[in-house]
Tab-separated table of C-alpha atoms in Angstrom:
chain	number	residue	atom	x	y	z
A	162	UNK	CA	78.566	105.868	-43.349
A	163	UNK	CA	75.154	105.954	-43.782
A	164	UNK	CA	72.482	105.504	-41.203
A	165	UNK	CA	69.640	103.331	-41.664
A	166	UNK	CA	66.120	104.851	-41.861
A	167	UNK	CA	64.818	103.548	-38.868
A	168	UNK	CA	67.764	105.353	-36.637
A	169	UNK	CA	67.449	108.575	-38.530
A	170	UNK	CA	63.430	108.782	-37.571
A	171	UNK	CA	63.886	108.457	-34.024
A	172	UNK	CA	66.260	111.244	-34.215
A	173	UNK	CA	63.082	113.308	-33.919
A	174	UNK	CA	61.076	111.578	-31.423
A	175	UNK	CA	60.395	112.694	-27.906
A	176	UNK	CA	62.673	110.850	-25.761
A	177	UNK	CA	60.032	109.366	-23.885
A	178	UNK	CA	59.482	108.012	-27.368
A	179	UNK	CA	62.191	106.334	-27.452
A	180	UNK	CA	62.562	104.463	-24.192
A	181	UNK	CA	59.015	102.792	-24.496
A	182	UNK	CA	56.006	102.651	-26.801
A	183	UNK	CA	53.525	104.929	-25.943
A	184	UNK	CA	50.332	103.897	-24.530
A	185	UNK	CA	47.228	105.244	-26.444
A	186	UNK	CA	45.657	107.523	-24.256
A	187	UNK	CA	42.160	107.263	-23.191
A	188	UNK	CA	39.819	109.820	-24.996
A	189	UNK	CA	37.782	110.596	-21.476
A	190	UNK	CA	41.301	111.683	-19.986
A	191	UNK	CA	41.997	114.070	-23.305
A	192	UNK	CA	41.451	117.934	-21.566
A	193	UNK	CA	40.426	119.217	-25.231
A	194	UNK	CA	37.925	116.499	-25.391
A	195	UNK	CA	36.828	117.152	-21.892
A	196	UNK	CA	36.146	120.971	-22.909
A	197	UNK	CA	34.444	120.495	-26.243
A	198	UNK	CA	31.746	118.428	-24.299
A	199	UNK	CA	31.294	121.025	-21.857
A	200	UNK	CA	30.467	123.510	-24.505
A	201	UNK	CA	28.084	121.511	-26.021
A	202	UNK	CA	26.160	121.080	-23.299
A	203	UNK	CA	25.995	124.536	-22.889
A	204	UNK	CA	23.913	124.884	-26.305
A	205	UNK	CA	20.632	125.819	-25.056
A	206	UNK	CA	17.414	124.228	-26.138
A	207	UNK	CA	16.065	125.242	-28.957
A	208	UNK	CA	19.610	126.990	-30.801
A	209	UNK	CA	21.994	125.173	-31.949
A	210	UNK	CA	26.016	126.142	-32.986
A	211	UNK	CA	28.453	125.009	-35.632
A	212	UNK	CA	31.473	122.831	-35.112
A	213	UNK	CA	33.682	125.735	-35.636
A	214	UNK	CA	31.819	128.146	-32.888
A	215	UNK	CA	31.838	125.365	-30.764
A	216	UNK	CA	35.945	124.306	-30.786
A	217	UNK	CA	36.501	128.407	-31.007
A	218	UNK	CA	34.387	128.738	-27.487
A	219	UNK	CA	36.715	125.554	-26.267
A	220	UNK	CA	39.902	127.558	-26.842
A	221	UNK	CA	40.427	125.752	-30.216
A	222	UNK	CA	40.402	127.644	-33.590
A	223	UNK	CA	40.417	125.991	-36.153
A	224	UNK	CA	40.090	122.594	-34.984
A	225	UNK	CA	36.340	121.811	-36.265
A	226	UNK	CA	36.695	118.336	-36.612
A	227	UNK	CA	37.821	117.665	-33.683
A	228	UNK	CA	34.589	119.101	-32.169
A	229	UNK	CA	33.165	116.259	-34.474
A	230	UNK	CA	35.187	113.721	-33.336
A	231	UNK	CA	34.461	114.511	-29.957
A	232	UNK	CA	30.784	114.106	-30.486
A	233	UNK	CA	31.568	110.755	-31.944
A	234	UNK	CA	33.298	109.257	-29.258
A	235	UNK	CA	31.141	110.516	-26.657
A	236	UNK	CA	29.871	108.056	-24.241
A	237	UNK	CA	26.003	107.764	-24.396
A	238	UNK	CA	25.373	107.936	-20.949
A	239	UNK	CA	26.452	111.664	-20.967
A	240	UNK	CA	22.934	112.611	-23.078
A	241	UNK	CA	25.237	115.148	-24.994
A	242	UNK	CA	22.722	117.512	-27.359
A	243	UNK	CA	24.646	116.353	-30.041
A	244	UNK	CA	22.147	117.299	-32.595
A	245	UNK	CA	22.560	121.036	-31.448
A	246	UNK	CA	25.784	120.832	-33.535
A	247	UNK	CA	25.175	122.010	-37.241
A	248	UNK	CA	27.504	122.629	-40.594
A	249	UNK	CA	28.742	125.916	-41.517
A	250	UNK	CA	25.910	127.620	-42.462
A	251	UNK	CA	23.463	125.818	-40.339
A	252	UNK	CA	23.775	122.349	-42.531
A	253	UNK	CA	22.768	119.087	-41.121
A	254	UNK	CA	26.676	117.416	-42.226
A	255	UNK	CA	24.921	113.636	-42.770
A	256	UNK	CA	23.937	112.225	-45.890
A	257	UNK	CA	20.555	113.288	-46.864
A	258	UNK	CA	19.632	109.894	-46.896
A	259	UNK	CA	20.903	108.624	-43.897
A	260	UNK	CA	18.800	107.697	-40.537
A	261	UNK	CA	21.655	110.533	-38.445
A	262	UNK	CA	20.456	113.455	-40.730
A	263	UNK	CA	16.499	112.125	-39.929
A	264	UNK	CA	17.372	111.877	-36.312
A	265	UNK	CA	18.904	115.077	-35.980
A	266	UNK	CA	15.885	116.876	-38.206
A	267	UNK	CA	13.426	115.282	-36.062
A	268	UNK	CA	15.244	116.119	-32.927
A	269	UNK	CA	15.647	119.937	-33.577
A	270	UNK	CA	12.112	120.144	-35.411
A	271	UNK	CA	11.153	118.828	-31.495
A	272	UNK	CA	13.026	121.826	-29.731
A	273	UNK	CA	11.086	123.934	-32.395
A	274	UNK	CA	14.164	124.754	-34.619
A	275	UNK	CA	13.089	125.331	-38.034
A	276	UNK	CA	14.787	122.576	-40.319
A	277	UNK	CA	14.369	123.033	-43.849
A	278	UNK	CA	16.258	121.174	-46.962
A	279	UNK	CA	18.881	120.135	-44.441
A	280	UNK	CA	19.252	123.111	-43.107
A	281	UNK	CA	17.947	125.327	-40.086
A	282	UNK	CA	17.542	128.559	-40.057
A	283	UNK	CA	20.159	131.298	-38.882
A	284	UNK	CA	18.571	132.857	-36.467
A	285	UNK	CA	19.021	129.932	-34.578
A	286	UNK	CA	22.175	129.684	-34.623
A	287	UNK	CA	24.095	130.933	-31.275
A	288	UNK	CA	28.118	131.592	-31.527
A	289	UNK	CA	28.929	131.637	-27.689
A	290	UNK	CA	31.826	132.693	-26.076
A	291	UNK	CA	34.349	130.340	-24.068
A	292	UNK	CA	33.382	130.724	-20.138
């Protein structure tokens, strides 16, 4: 007797998902997103950190992409210093011809962070620890 594919797949769902459709959680309610926002807010003026270092400091090693997502969905009212987060090796991750790249470089230079060829000076990169 063969089971249907749907019935077979339901065997692997958690009990709560079987009973009712899941409501998408609000991004603001996600504790991982919240702690990333807190870590980004702690980066001092004139310094930068990497997506990976922020994730590690937030207790989420290996989740650098989650840091990028958290910055993307952050409400503007939070005024997070998103420009202080760069890619590995100090590289601005936005395409060089994009408005975001120019804006990040402008903001970093305004804080006296040296930006040359889309990279920040290694001396400005801080690797902070989780609180």
